[in-house]
PDB file of C-alpha atoms in Angstrom:
ATOM      1  CA  MET A   1     -88.728  59.276  77.393  1.00 46.00           C
ATOM      2  CA  VAL A   2     -86.415  59.006  74.388  1.00 45.00           C
ATOM      3  CA  ASP A   3     -87.590  57.129  71.338  1.00 50.00           C
ATOM      4  CA  ASN A   4     -84.736  54.847  70.376  1.00 49.00           C
ATOM      5  CA  SER A   5     -86.393  52.949  67.694  1.00 47.00           C
ATOM      6  CA  GLY A   6     -85.770  55.691  65.322  1.00 47.00           C
ATOM      7  CA  LEU A   7     -82.053  56.005  66.170  1.00 42.00           C
ATOM      8  CA  ILE A   8     -81.728  52.312  65.619  1.00 42.00           C
ATOM      9  CA  GLN A   9     -83.285  52.434  62.381  1.00 46.00           C
ATOM     10  CA  ARG A  10     -81.175  55.291  61.212  1.00 46.00           C
ATOM     11  CA  GLN A  11     -78.073  53.595  62.302  1.00 46.00           C
ATOM     12  CA  THR A  12     -79.081  50.523  60.548  1.00 46.00           C
ATOM     13  CA  ALA A  13     -79.757  52.424  57.290  1.00 44.00           C
ATOM     14  CA  SER A  14     -76.491  54.361  57.633  1.00 46.00           C
ATOM     15  CA  SER A  15     -74.665  51.176  58.075  1.00 46.00           C
ATOM     16  CA  SER A  16     -76.358  49.734  55.159  1.00 46.00           C
ATOM     17  CA  SER A  17     -75.832  52.841  52.980  1.00 45.00           C
ATOM     18  CA  SER A  18     -71.979  52.880  54.029  1.00 45.00           C
ATOM     19  CA  THR A  19     -71.570  49.264  53.020  1.00 45.00           C
ATOM     20  CA  SER A  20     -73.267  49.664  49.584  1.00 45.00           C
ATOM     21  CA  ALA A  21     -70.938  52.484  48.819  1.00 46.00           C
ATOM     22  CA  LEU A  22     -67.619  50.411  48.851  1.00 45.00           C
ATOM     23  CA  PRO A  23     -66.015  49.929  45.550  1.00 48.00           C
ATOM     24  CA  LEU A  24     -66.369  46.467  43.657  1.00 46.00           C
ATOM     25  CA  VAL A  25     -63.269  44.494  42.836  1.00 45.00           C
ATOM     26  CA  GLY A  26     -63.589  41.690  40.253  1.00 46.00           C
ATOM     27  CA  GLY A  27     -67.435  41.819  40.606  1.00 47.00           C
ATOM     28  CA  ARG A  28     -67.251  41.351  44.491  1.00 47.00           C
ATOM     29  CA  SER A  29     -67.080  43.576  47.404  1.00 47.00           C
ATOM     30  CA  THR A  30     -64.040  44.253  49.341  1.00 45.00           C
ATOM     31  CA  THR A  31     -65.479  42.831  52.310  1.00 46.00           C
ATOM     32  CA  THR A  32     -65.993  39.504  50.492  1.00 45.00           C
ATOM     33  CA  MET A  33     -62.473  39.321  48.886  1.00 46.00           C
ATOM     34  CA  ASP A  34     -60.950  39.529  52.307  1.00 48.00           C
ATOM     35  CA  THR A  35     -62.540  36.329  53.398  1.00 44.00           C
ATOM     36  CA  THR A  36     -63.031  34.239  50.186  1.00 45.00           C
ATOM     37  CA  THR A  37     -60.082  34.920  47.682  1.00 46.00           C
ATOM     38  CA  THR A  38     -57.534  32.058  47.109  1.00 47.00           C
ATOM     39  CA  PHE A  39     -54.289  32.220  45.256  1.00 47.00           C
ATOM     40  CA  ARG A  40     -53.127  29.607  42.813  1.00 51.00           C
ATOM     41  CA  ARG A  41     -49.418  28.791  41.850  1.00 50.00           C
ATOM     42  CA  ARG A  42     -48.989  28.983  37.995  1.00 52.00           C
ATOM     43  CA  ARG A  43     -46.579  26.789  36.016  1.00 51.00           C
ATOM     44  CA  THR A  44     -43.848  28.858  34.469  1.00 54.00           C
ATOM     45  CA  PRO A  45     -42.266  27.976  31.040  1.00 56.00           C
ATOM     46  CA  HIS A  46     -38.729  27.912  32.687  1.00 58.00           C
ATOM     47  CA  SER A  47     -39.348  24.573  34.286  1.00 62.00           C
ATOM     48  CA  SER A  48     -39.841  22.908  30.856  1.00 69.00           C
ATOM     49  CA  SER A  49     -36.797  24.363  29.219  1.00 72.00           C
ATOM     50  CA  ASN A  50     -34.793  23.336  32.251  1.00 77.00           C
ATOM     51  CA  ASN A  51     -35.782  19.607  31.804  1.00 81.00           C
ATOM     52  CA  ILE A  52     -34.974  19.634  27.976  1.00 82.00           C
ATOM     53  CA  LYS A  53     -31.390  20.950  28.967  1.00 80.00           C
ATOM     54  CA  SER A  54     -30.946  18.373  31.476  1.00 84.00           C
ATOM     55  CA  TRP A  55     -31.865  15.657  28.957  1.00 85.00           C
ATOM     56  CA  MET A  56     -29.516  17.008  26.421  1.00 87.00           C
ATOM     57  CA  LEU A  57     -26.659  17.084  28.880  1.00 87.00           C
ATOM     58  CA  ILE A  58     -27.261  13.456  29.883  1.00 89.00           C
ATOM     59  CA  THR A  59     -27.473  12.432  26.112  1.00 89.00           C
ATOM     60  CA  LEU A  60     -24.291  14.285  25.226  1.00 88.00           C
ATOM     61  CA  ALA A  61     -22.392  12.781  28.214  1.00 87.00           C
ATOM     62  CA  SER A  62     -23.458   9.258  27.165  1.00 87.00           C
ATOM     63  CA  ILE A  63     -22.421   9.779  23.717  1.00 90.00           C
ATOM     64  CA  THR A  64     -18.982  10.999  24.840  1.00 90.00           C
ATOM     65  CA  ILE A  65     -18.443   8.134  27.173  1.00 91.00           C
ATOM     66  CA  PHE A  66     -19.457   5.682  24.479  1.00 87.00           C
ATOM     67  CA  MET A  67     -17.109   7.069  21.818  1.00 88.00           C
ATOM     68  CA  PHE A  68     -14.201   7.125  24.380  1.00 86.00           C
ATOM     69  CA  GLY A  69     -14.883   3.560  24.885  1.00 85.00           C
ATOM     70  CA  ILE A  70     -14.638   2.785  21.246  1.00 88.00           C
ATOM     71  CA  PHE A  71     -11.316   4.843  21.024  1.00 83.00           C
ATOM     72  CA  ILE A  72      -9.616   2.919  23.767  1.00 85.00           C
ATOM     73  CA  THR A  73     -10.739  -0.388  22.128  1.00 83.00           C
ATOM     74  CA  ILE A  74      -9.196   0.580  18.825  1.00 82.00           C
ATOM     75  CA  ILE A  75      -5.967   1.583  20.457  1.00 77.00           C
ATOM     76  CA  SER A  76      -5.903  -1.750  22.484  1.00 74.00           C
ATOM     77  CA  GLN A  77      -6.536  -3.639  19.178  1.00 71.00           C
ATOM     78  CA  HIS A  78      -3.877  -1.761  17.239  1.00 61.00           C
ATOM     79  CA  LYS A  79      -1.195  -2.474  19.903  1.00 61.00           C
ATOM     80  CA  LYS A  80      -1.986  -6.214  19.768  1.00 59.00           C
ATOM     81  CA  GLN A  81      -1.607  -6.084  15.876  1.00 55.00           C
ATOM     82  CA  LEU A  82       1.804  -4.402  16.184  1.00 50.00           C
ATOM     83  CA  LYS A  83       3.022  -6.995  18.518  1.00 48.00           C
ATOM     84  CA  THR A  84       2.012  -9.955  15.964  1.00 46.00           C
ATOM     85  CA  ALA A  85       2.539  -8.031  12.755  1.00 41.00           C
ATOM     86  CA  GLY A  86       6.237  -9.129  12.741  1.00 38.00           C
ATOM     87  CA  SER A  87       5.579 -12.755  12.932  1.00 36.00           C
ATOM     88  CA  ILE A  88       5.311 -14.245   9.464  1.00 31.00           C
ATOM     89  CA  TYR A  89       4.815 -17.876   9.027  1.00 29.00           C
ATOM     90  CA  THR A  90       7.777 -20.128   7.771  1.00 30.00           C
ATOM     91  CA  LYS A  91       7.237 -22.780   5.013  1.00 32.00           C
ATOM     92  CA  SER A  92       9.963 -25.412   5.076  1.00 32.00           C
ATOM     93  CA  ASN A  93       9.255 -26.512   1.450  1.00 33.00           C
ATOM     94  CA  THR A  94       9.543 -23.191   0.017  1.00 32.00           C
ATOM     95  CA  ASN A  95      12.763 -21.867   1.736  1.00 34.00           C
ATOM     96  CA  LYS A  96      11.040 -18.692   3.141  1.00 33.00           C
ATOM     97  CA  LEU A  97      12.474 -16.900   6.198  1.00 32.00           C
ATOM     98  CA  SER A  98      10.585 -15.407   8.941  1.00 34.00           C
ATOM     99  CA  ASN A  99      10.147 -11.838   9.350  1.00 36.00           C
ATOM    100  CA  THR A 100      11.036 -10.028  12.545  1.00 37.00           C
ATOM    101  CA  ALA A 101      10.001  -6.526  12.048  1.00 43.00           C
ATOM    102  CA  ALA A 102       6.642  -4.773  11.442  1.00 41.00           C
ATOM    103  CA  CYS A 103       6.239  -1.720   9.322  1.00 41.00           C
ATOM    104  CA  PRO A 104       3.450   0.328  11.206  1.00 42.00           C
ATOM    105  CA  HIS A 105       4.245   3.747   9.595  1.00 48.00           C
ATOM    106  CA  GLY A 106       6.736   5.726   7.259  1.00 52.00           C
ATOM    107  CA  GLN A 107       8.947   8.430   8.051  1.00 55.00           C
ATOM    108  CA  GLU A 108       9.351  11.033   5.271  1.00 63.00           C
ATOM    109  CA  ARG A 109      12.814  11.471   3.730  1.00 69.00           C
ATOM    110  CA  THR A 110      14.498  12.712   0.599  1.00 75.00           C
ATOM    111  CA  TRP A 111      16.661  10.581  -1.509  1.00 75.00           C
ATOM    112  CA  HIS A 112      19.016  11.522  -4.401  1.00 80.00           C
ATOM    113  CA  GLY A 113      19.024   9.341  -7.562  1.00 81.00           C
ATOM    114  CA  GLY A 114      16.778   8.443 -10.627  1.00 84.00           C
ATOM    115  CA  HIS A 115      17.399   9.950 -14.018  1.00 83.00           C
ATOM    116  CA  PRO A 116      18.150  12.721 -14.102  1.00 84.00           C
ATOM    117  CA  ALA A 117      19.811  12.394 -10.673  1.00 84.00           C
ATOM    118  CA  GLN A 118      18.086  14.804  -8.266  1.00 85.00           C
ATOM    119  CA  ASP A 119      16.547  14.945  -4.994  1.00 84.00           C
ATOM    120  CA  ARG A 120      13.217  13.111  -4.651  1.00 82.00           C
ATOM    121  CA  PRO A 121      10.649  12.662  -1.933  1.00 77.00           C
ATOM    122  CA  GLY A 122      10.367   9.155  -0.355  1.00 72.00           C
ATOM    123  CA  SER A 123       9.914   7.432   3.020  1.00 66.00           C
ATOM    124  CA  CYS A 124      11.646   5.167   5.481  1.00 71.00           C
ATOM    125  CA  TRP A 125       9.791   2.238   6.999  1.00 68.00           C
ATOM    126  CA  CYS A 126       9.893   1.739  10.730  1.00 67.00           C
ATOM    127  CA  GLY A 127       9.827  -1.364  13.010  1.00 68.00           C
ATOM    128  CA  GLN A 128       7.580  -1.844  15.901  1.00 70.00           C
ATOM    129  CA  ASP A 129      10.668  -0.774  17.956  1.00 73.00           C
ATOM    130  CA  GLU A 130      10.268   2.560  16.271  1.00 69.00           C
ATOM    131  CA  TYR A 131      13.830   2.035  14.698  1.00 71.00           C
ATOM    132  CA  CYS A 132      13.681   3.449  11.148  1.00 70.00           C
ATOM    133  CA  MET A 133      15.835   1.830   8.440  1.00 70.00           C
ATOM    134  CA  CYS A 134      16.195   3.998   5.332  1.00 75.00           C
ATOM    135  CA  THR A 135      17.593   1.095   3.162  1.00 81.00           C
ATOM    136  CA  PRO A 136      17.091   0.535  -0.647  1.00 88.00           C
ATOM    137  CA  SER A 137      14.466  -1.870  -1.843  1.00 91.00           C
ATOM    138  CA  VAL A 138      15.398  -5.262  -3.146  1.00 95.00           C
ATOM    139  CA  ALA A 139      14.177  -6.443  -6.589  1.00 97.00           C
ATOM    140  CA  ILE A 140      14.931  -9.131  -8.954  1.00 97.00           C
ATOM    141  CA  ASP A 141      15.184  -9.097 -12.725  1.00 97.00           C
ATOM    142  CA  ILE A 142      15.085 -12.097 -14.957  1.00 97.00           C
ATOM    143  CA  VAL A 143      16.529 -12.495 -18.529  1.00 97.00           C
ATOM    144  CA  LEU A 144      14.264 -15.285 -19.816  1.00 95.00           C
ATOM    145  CA  TYR A 145      15.855 -16.493 -22.984  1.00 95.00           C
ATOM    146  CA  GLN A 146      15.159 -19.544 -25.304  1.00 92.00           C
ATOM    147  CA  LYS A 147      17.019 -21.171 -28.240  1.00 89.00           C
ATOM    148  CA  ARG A 148      15.440 -20.075 -31.422  1.00 85.00           C
ATOM    149  CA  PRO A 149      13.849 -23.053 -33.119  1.00 73.00           C
ATOM    150  CA  SER A 150      15.079 -23.782 -36.662  1.00 66.00           C
ATOM    151  CA  THR A 151      12.711 -23.372 -39.522  1.00 58.00           C
ATOM    152  CA  LYS A 152      12.786 -23.414 -43.192  1.00 56.00           C
ATOM    153  CA  ASN A 153      12.478 -19.653 -43.507  1.00 61.00           C
ATOM    154  CA  ASN A 154      14.531 -19.025 -40.620  1.00 64.00           C
ATOM    155  CA  PRO A 155      17.446 -21.692 -40.309  1.00 58.00           C
ATOM    156  CA  SER A 156      19.441 -21.764 -37.029  1.00 57.00           C
ATOM    157  CA  ASP A 157      22.443 -23.529 -35.877  1.00 52.00           C
ATOM    158  CA  GLY A 158      21.113 -23.885 -32.427  1.00 51.00           C
ATOM    159  CA  ALA A 159      23.374 -20.901 -31.273  1.00 61.00           C
ATOM    160  CA  ASP A 160      20.625 -18.213 -31.809  1.00 85.00           C
ATOM    161  CA  TYR A 161      18.566 -16.978 -28.958  1.00 91.00           C
ATOM    162  CA  ASP A 162      15.445 -14.838 -28.427  1.00 93.00           C
ATOM    163  CA  VAL A 163      14.763 -13.079 -25.199  1.00 95.00           C
ATOM    164  CA  TRP A 164      11.164 -12.821 -23.658  1.00 95.00           C
ATOM    165  CA  VAL A 165      10.622  -9.347 -22.311  1.00 95.00           C
ATOM    166  CA  VAL A 166       7.398  -7.684 -21.151  1.00 94.00           C
ATOM    167  CA  ARG A 167       5.711  -4.340 -22.177  1.00 93.00           C
ATOM    168  CA  ARG A 168       5.136  -2.406 -19.151  1.00 90.00           C
ATOM    169  CA  SER A 169       1.481  -1.130 -18.709  1.00 84.00           C
ATOM    170  CA  ASP A 170       2.461   1.957 -17.083  1.00 86.00           C
ATOM    171  CA  THR A 171       5.114   3.382 -19.260  1.00 88.00           C
ATOM    172  CA  ASN A 172       4.638   1.347 -22.310  1.00 90.00           C
ATOM    173  CA  GLN A 173       8.441   0.512 -22.217  1.00 93.00           C
ATOM    174  CA  LEU A 174      10.044  -2.693 -22.682  1.00 95.00           C
ATOM    175  CA  ALA A 175      11.462  -4.417 -19.550  1.00 95.00           C
ATOM    176  CA  THR A 176      12.919  -7.559 -18.114  1.00 96.00           C
ATOM    177  CA  ILE A 177      10.527  -9.858 -16.271  1.00 95.00           C
ATOM    178  CA  GLY A 178      10.873  -9.160 -12.471  1.00 95.00           C
ATOM    179  CA  GLY A 179       9.644  -7.222  -9.355  1.00 95.00           C
ATOM    180  CA  PHE A 180      10.236  -6.688  -5.740  1.00 95.00           C
ATOM    181  CA  VAL A 181      11.146  -9.428  -3.323  1.00 95.00           C
ATOM    182  CA  ASP A 182       8.499  -9.911  -0.806  1.00 93.00           C
ATOM    183  CA  THR A 183       9.220  -9.780   3.053  1.00 85.00           C
ATOM    184  CA  GLY A 184      10.271 -13.408   4.132  1.00 90.00           C
ATOM    185  CA  GLU A 185      10.971 -14.471   0.564  1.00 93.00           C
ATOM    186  CA  THR A 186      14.332 -15.467  -0.938  1.00 93.00           C
ATOM    187  CA  THR A 187      15.396 -13.900  -4.349  1.00 95.00           C
ATOM    188  CA  GLU A 188      15.157 -17.421  -5.894  1.00 93.00           C
ATOM    189  CA  ASN A 189      11.667 -17.842  -4.699  1.00 92.00           C
ATOM    190  CA  ALA A 190      10.788 -14.386  -6.039  1.00 95.00           C
ATOM    191  CA  VAL A 191      12.158 -15.587  -9.449  1.00 94.00           C
ATOM    192  CA  LEU A 192       9.690 -18.507  -9.397  1.00 92.00           C
ATOM    193  CA  ARG A 193       6.742 -16.200  -8.533  1.00 94.00           C
ATOM    194  CA  GLU A 194       7.381 -13.414 -10.781  1.00 94.00           C
ATOM    195  CA  VAL A 195       8.163 -15.617 -13.808  1.00 93.00           C
ATOM    196  CA  GLU A 196       4.705 -17.378 -13.132  1.00 92.00           C
ATOM    197  CA  GLU A 197       2.793 -14.140 -12.520  1.00 91.00           C
ATOM    198  CA  GLU A 198       4.082 -12.282 -15.549  1.00 92.00           C
ATOM    199  CA  THR A 199       4.460 -15.010 -18.138  1.00 91.00           C
ATOM    200  CA  GLY A 200       2.298 -17.935 -16.936  1.00 90.00           C
ATOM    201  CA  ILE A 201       5.468 -20.207 -16.844  1.00 89.00           C
ATOM    202  CA  THR A 202       5.592 -22.804 -13.999  1.00 90.00           C
ATOM    203  CA  ILE A 203       9.066 -23.775 -13.201  1.00 88.00           C
ATOM    204  CA  PRO A 204       9.511 -27.142 -11.171  1.00 85.00           C
ATOM    205  CA  PRO A 205      11.027 -26.465  -7.727  1.00 80.00           C
ATOM    206  CA  GLN A 206      13.863 -29.126  -8.331  1.00 78.00           C
ATOM    207  CA  LEU A 207      15.125 -26.898 -11.145  1.00 80.00           C
ATOM    208  CA  MET A 208      15.790 -24.103  -8.782  1.00 74.00           C
ATOM    209  CA  SER A 209      18.207 -25.697  -6.489  1.00 65.00           C
ATOM    210  CA  SER A 210      20.453 -23.138  -4.715  1.00 54.00           C
ATOM    211  CA  HIS A 211      24.156 -22.800  -5.681  1.00 49.00           C
ATOM    212  CA  HIS A 212      26.658 -23.450  -3.145  1.00 46.00           C
ATOM    213  CA  SER A 213      30.384 -22.531  -3.210  1.00 43.00           C
ATOM    214  CA  GLY A 214      31.638 -25.751  -1.860  1.00 43.00           C
ATOM    215  CA  ALA A 215      33.360 -28.054  -4.471  1.00 42.00           C
ATOM    216  CA  SER A 216      31.685 -31.218  -3.135  1.00 42.00           C
ATOM    217  CA  SER A 217      28.261 -29.705  -3.244  1.00 42.00           C
ATOM    218  CA  PRO A 218      25.838 -32.006  -5.201  1.00 42.00           C
ATOM    219  CA  ASN A 219      23.728 -28.784  -6.152  1.00 42.00           C
ATOM    220  CA  LYS A 220      26.597 -26.698  -7.400  1.00 50.00           C
ATOM    221  CA  ASN A 221      25.462 -26.433 -11.108  1.00 55.00           C
ATOM    222  CA  ASN A 222      21.808 -27.840 -10.880  1.00 64.00           C
ATOM    223  CA  SER A 223      19.928 -24.589 -10.864  1.00 78.00           C
ATOM    224  CA  ALA A 224      18.162 -23.326 -14.000  1.00 86.00           C
ATOM    225  CA  ILE A 225      18.912 -19.718 -12.978  1.00 90.00           C
ATOM    226  CA  LYS A 226      22.448 -18.195 -13.390  1.00 93.00           C
ATOM    227  CA  LEU A 227      23.481 -15.079 -11.619  1.00 95.00           C
ATOM    228  CA  ILE A 228      24.216 -12.108 -14.140  1.00 96.00           C
ATOM    229  CA  GLY A 229      24.907  -9.424 -11.552  1.00 96.00           C
ATOM    230  CA  VAL A 230      23.925  -7.013  -8.901  1.00 97.00           C
ATOM    231  CA  TYR A 231      22.717  -3.554  -9.920  1.00 96.00           C
ATOM    232  CA  SER A 232      22.827  -0.911  -7.118  1.00 94.00           C
ATOM    233  CA  ASP A 233      23.113   2.459  -8.641  1.00 93.00           C
ATOM    234  CA  PRO A 234      20.625   4.874  -7.102  1.00 91.00           C
ATOM    235  CA  ARG A 235      20.131   6.575 -10.423  1.00 91.00           C
ATOM    236  CA  ARG A 236      18.608   3.363 -12.034  1.00 91.00           C
ATOM    237  CA  ASP A 237      15.201   3.895 -11.131  1.00 90.00           C
ATOM    238  CA  ASN A 238      12.971   7.087 -10.670  1.00 87.00           C
ATOM    239  CA  ARG A 239      10.696   5.465  -8.072  1.00 86.00           C
ATOM    240  CA  ARG A 240      13.025   4.748  -5.326  1.00 85.00           C
ATOM    241  CA  HIS A 241      16.564   3.501  -4.684  1.00 88.00           C
ATOM    242  CA  ILE A 242      16.281  -0.084  -5.681  1.00 93.00           C
ATOM    243  CA  VAL A 243      18.958  -2.837  -5.676  1.00 96.00           C
ATOM    244  CA  SER A 244      18.236  -5.506  -8.167  1.00 97.00           C
ATOM    245  CA  ILE A 245      19.749  -9.033  -8.438  1.00 97.00           C
ATOM    246  CA  ALA A 246      19.715 -10.071 -12.117  1.00 97.00           C
ATOM    247  CA  TYR A 247      19.230 -13.674 -13.209  1.00 97.00           C
ATOM    248  CA  ALA A 248      19.243 -15.556 -16.502  1.00 96.00           C
ATOM    249  CA  LEU A 249      16.773 -18.328 -16.995  1.00 94.00           C
ATOM    250  CA  GLU A 250      16.590 -20.557 -20.025  1.00 92.00           C
ATOM    251  CA  PHE A 251      13.027 -21.320 -21.004  1.00 91.00           C
ATOM    252  CA  ASN A 252      12.708 -25.009 -21.820  1.00 87.00           C
ATOM    253  CA  PRO A 253       9.207 -26.225 -22.838  1.00 85.00           C
ATOM    254  CA  ASP A 254      10.178 -29.860 -22.359  1.00 83.00           C
ATOM    255  CA  SER A 255      10.937 -29.286 -18.536  1.00 83.00           C
ATOM    256  CA  MET A 256       8.652 -26.192 -17.906  1.00 88.00           C
ATOM    257  CA  THR A 257       4.939 -25.795 -18.339  1.00 84.00           C
ATOM    258  CA  THR A 258       2.558 -22.859 -19.007  1.00 84.00           C
ATOM    259  CA  LYS A 259      -0.743 -22.195 -17.338  1.00 82.00           C
ATOM    260  CA  ASP A 260      -2.608 -22.538 -20.546  1.00 80.00           C
ATOM    261  CA  GLY A 261      -0.796 -25.618 -21.676  1.00 80.00           C
ATOM    262  CA  SER A 262       0.385 -23.894 -24.964  1.00 81.00           C
ATOM    263  CA  GLY A 263       4.175 -23.743 -24.164  1.00 81.00           C
ATOM    264  CA  ILE A 264       4.156 -20.117 -25.101  1.00 85.00           C
ATOM    265  CA  PRO A 265       4.528 -17.342 -22.470  1.00 85.00           C
ATOM    266  CA  HIS A 266       1.492 -15.008 -22.190  1.00 85.00           C
ATOM    267  CA  ALA A 267       1.144 -11.684 -20.314  1.00 82.00           C
ATOM    268  CA  GLY A 268      -0.265 -11.673 -16.801  1.00 76.00           C
ATOM    269  CA  ASP A 269      -0.076  -9.498 -13.648  1.00 68.00           C
ATOM    270  CA  ASP A 270       0.791  -5.977 -14.475  1.00 69.00           C
ATOM    271  CA  ALA A 271       2.407  -6.783 -17.941  1.00 73.00           C
ATOM    272  CA  LYS A 272       0.886  -5.352 -20.924  1.00 82.00           C
ATOM    273  CA  ASP A 273       2.317  -7.943 -23.237  1.00 89.00           C
ATOM    274  CA  VAL A 274       5.156 -10.530 -23.618  1.00 91.00           C
ATOM    275  CA  ILE A 275       7.191 -10.499 -26.717  1.00 92.00           C
ATOM    276  CA  ALA A 276      10.279 -12.409 -28.021  1.00 93.00           C
ATOM    277  CA  ILE A 277      13.212 -10.244 -29.230  1.00 94.00           C
ATOM    278  CA  PRO A 278      16.094 -11.763 -31.059  1.00 92.00           C
ATOM    279  CA  LEU A 279      19.234 -11.295 -28.714  1.00 91.00           C
ATOM    280  CA  GLU A 280      21.392  -9.959 -31.558  1.00 88.00           C
ATOM    281  CA  GLU A 281      18.846  -7.030 -32.085  1.00 91.00           C
ATOM    282  CA  ILE A 282      19.178  -5.902 -28.269  1.00 91.00           C
ATOM    283  CA  GLY A 283      21.245  -2.823 -28.030  1.00 89.00           C
ATOM    284  CA  VAL A 284      21.077  -2.379 -31.963  1.00 88.00           C
ATOM    285  CA  LYS A 285      17.409  -2.074 -32.869  1.00 90.00           C
ATOM    286  CA  TYR A 286      15.851  -1.817 -29.556  1.00 90.00           C
ATOM    287  CA  VAL A 287      17.857   1.011 -27.661  1.00 88.00           C
ATOM    288  CA  GLY A 288      17.559   3.882 -25.184  1.00 85.00           C
ATOM    289  CA  GLU A 289      14.197   4.914 -24.298  1.00 87.00           C
ATOM    290  CA  ASP A 290      12.762   1.727 -25.648  1.00 91.00           C
ATOM    291  CA  TRP A 291      13.900   0.149 -22.212  1.00 94.00           C
ATOM    292  CA  TYR A 292      12.738   0.798 -18.735  1.00 93.00           C
ATOM    293  CA  ALA A 293      15.379   1.952 -16.174  1.00 92.00           C
ATOM    294  CA  ASP A 294      18.764   0.204 -16.785  1.00 93.00           C
ATOM    295  CA  HIS A 295      17.360  -3.052 -18.168  1.00 95.00           C
ATOM    296  CA  LEU A 296      19.245  -2.607 -21.453  1.00 94.00           C
ATOM    297  CA  SER A 297      22.492  -2.606 -19.485  1.00 94.00           C
ATOM    298  CA  ILE A 298      21.325  -5.884 -17.696  1.00 95.00           C
ATOM    299  CA  LEU A 299      20.527  -7.422 -21.220  1.00 95.00           C
ATOM    300  CA  LEU A 300      23.704  -6.290 -22.789  1.00 93.00           C
ATOM    301  CA  ASP A 301      25.704  -7.815 -19.882  1.00 93.00           C
ATOM    302  CA  PHE A 302      23.891 -11.130 -20.264  1.00 94.00           C
ATOM    303  CA  LYS A 303      24.647 -10.836 -24.030  1.00 91.00           C
ATOM    304  CA  MET A 304      28.345 -10.456 -23.291  1.00 89.00           C
ATOM    305  CA  GLN A 305      28.346 -13.414 -20.911  1.00 89.00           C
ATOM    306  CA  LEU A 306      26.397 -15.805 -23.101  1.00 85.00           C
ATOM    307  CA  MET A 307      28.213 -14.932 -26.299  1.00 77.00           C
ATOM    308  CA  VAL A 308      31.546 -14.530 -24.552  1.00 67.00           C
ATOM    309  CA  MET A 309      32.009 -11.196 -26.162  1.00 63.00           C
ATOM    310  CA  LYS A 310      34.426  -8.454 -25.152  1.00 59.00           C
ATOM    311  CA  ASP A 311      33.257  -5.192 -23.815  1.00 59.00           C
ATOM    312  CA  GLY A 312      34.546  -3.316 -26.915  1.00 59.00           C
ATOM    313  CA  GLU A 313      32.180  -5.278 -29.150  1.00 74.00           C
ATOM    314  CA  VAL A 314      28.988  -4.037 -27.498  1.00 76.00           C
ATOM    315  CA  ASP A 315      27.890  -0.468 -28.134  1.00 78.00           C
ATOM    316  CA  ARG A 316      26.771   0.891 -24.802  1.00 81.00           C
ATOM    317  CA  SER A 317      26.453   4.467 -25.910  1.00 82.00           C
ATOM    318  CA  LYS A 318      22.615   4.194 -26.133  1.00 84.00           C
ATOM    319  CA  GLU A 319      22.312   2.746 -22.487  1.00 87.00           C
ATOM    320  CA  LEU A 320      21.128   4.745 -19.516  1.00 83.00           C
ATOM    321  CA  TYR A 321      23.954   7.114 -18.524  1.00 81.00           C
ATOM    322  CA  GLY A 322      25.950   5.635 -21.550  1.00 80.00           C
ATOM    323  CA  GLY A 323      26.369   2.347 -19.619  1.00 77.00           C
ATOM    324  CA  ASP A 324      28.154   4.245 -16.693  1.00 83.00           C
ATOM    325  CA  VAL A 325      25.801   2.333 -14.104  1.00 85.00           C
ATOM    326  CA  ALA A 326      27.162   1.008 -10.905  1.00 89.00           C
ATOM    327  CA  ARG A 327      26.990  -2.813 -10.932  1.00 92.00           C
ATOM    328  CA  SER A 328      28.923  -5.855 -10.157  1.00 93.00           C
ATOM    329  CA  THR A 329      28.617  -8.549 -12.897  1.00 93.00           C
ATOM    330  CA  CYS A 330      29.600 -12.141 -13.139  1.00 89.00           C
ATOM    331  CA  SER A 331      32.553 -13.090 -15.534  1.00 67.00           C
TER     332      SER A 331
END
């Protein structure tokens, strides 16, 4: 009879020995790993960066939409302004005319003129209908004169006059009182405004009645201003081509007032000073470069009209271009 106990024992020992000889992985036998090991999904750094990129794209898109909305709003408002820019109110008591054209932008141009006459850069203003008019600017010049009071040291027979002129703050030259005519403003109203701005003299509106050509007009000779002439030579001013309408205005302290109540003109606006010059010294003592643009020509034309002088009695050699400046004057 075979003893099987010993065989069983040997088999058990062999199995035990075989199992204990297996290599260990991670401190556990391979037999244990097969049944107990679990796998975890780790978070990768790529998922976090993708979220940041998404938020950046959303933020950028939001900013773009917001800025585009602002741009559309600005364009819409600008179009509304262009539609209403040409409408300027009319005041019945100031003889102002309504404006019908806006000037939203300029067009670069070159004009020939000034002294010396040469090509100069400039621009043309365009209306809201995009139609550009390259026309001269309109200005007014005023020869403000006053009868010289008779004094013991300076006797006068009432026929002597002083002319009030300004000294410009930009060029330091002498000049007549004046400036550009505003849009919607008559030249007569521009005279009122410029005289008050540059000298402080207030002229009553009733003294500024317009001239009419009709013989039966009651306002024919009531105006305090008298037309000297129209000066349109493109060489007369270096800034741009300017057409100036020149007027003569006699300053009468009895009917006109000054802002400070002194009865004496004082500099204001862009004038550096206001001074009185004897009319007889204009063109004799004060000549050439003493004067801005062609203002000496305007003053000498006035001198001829007031004193009923002949052209040969006035020395024009020291005027701008020797007096050869295009103009139309009153006789």
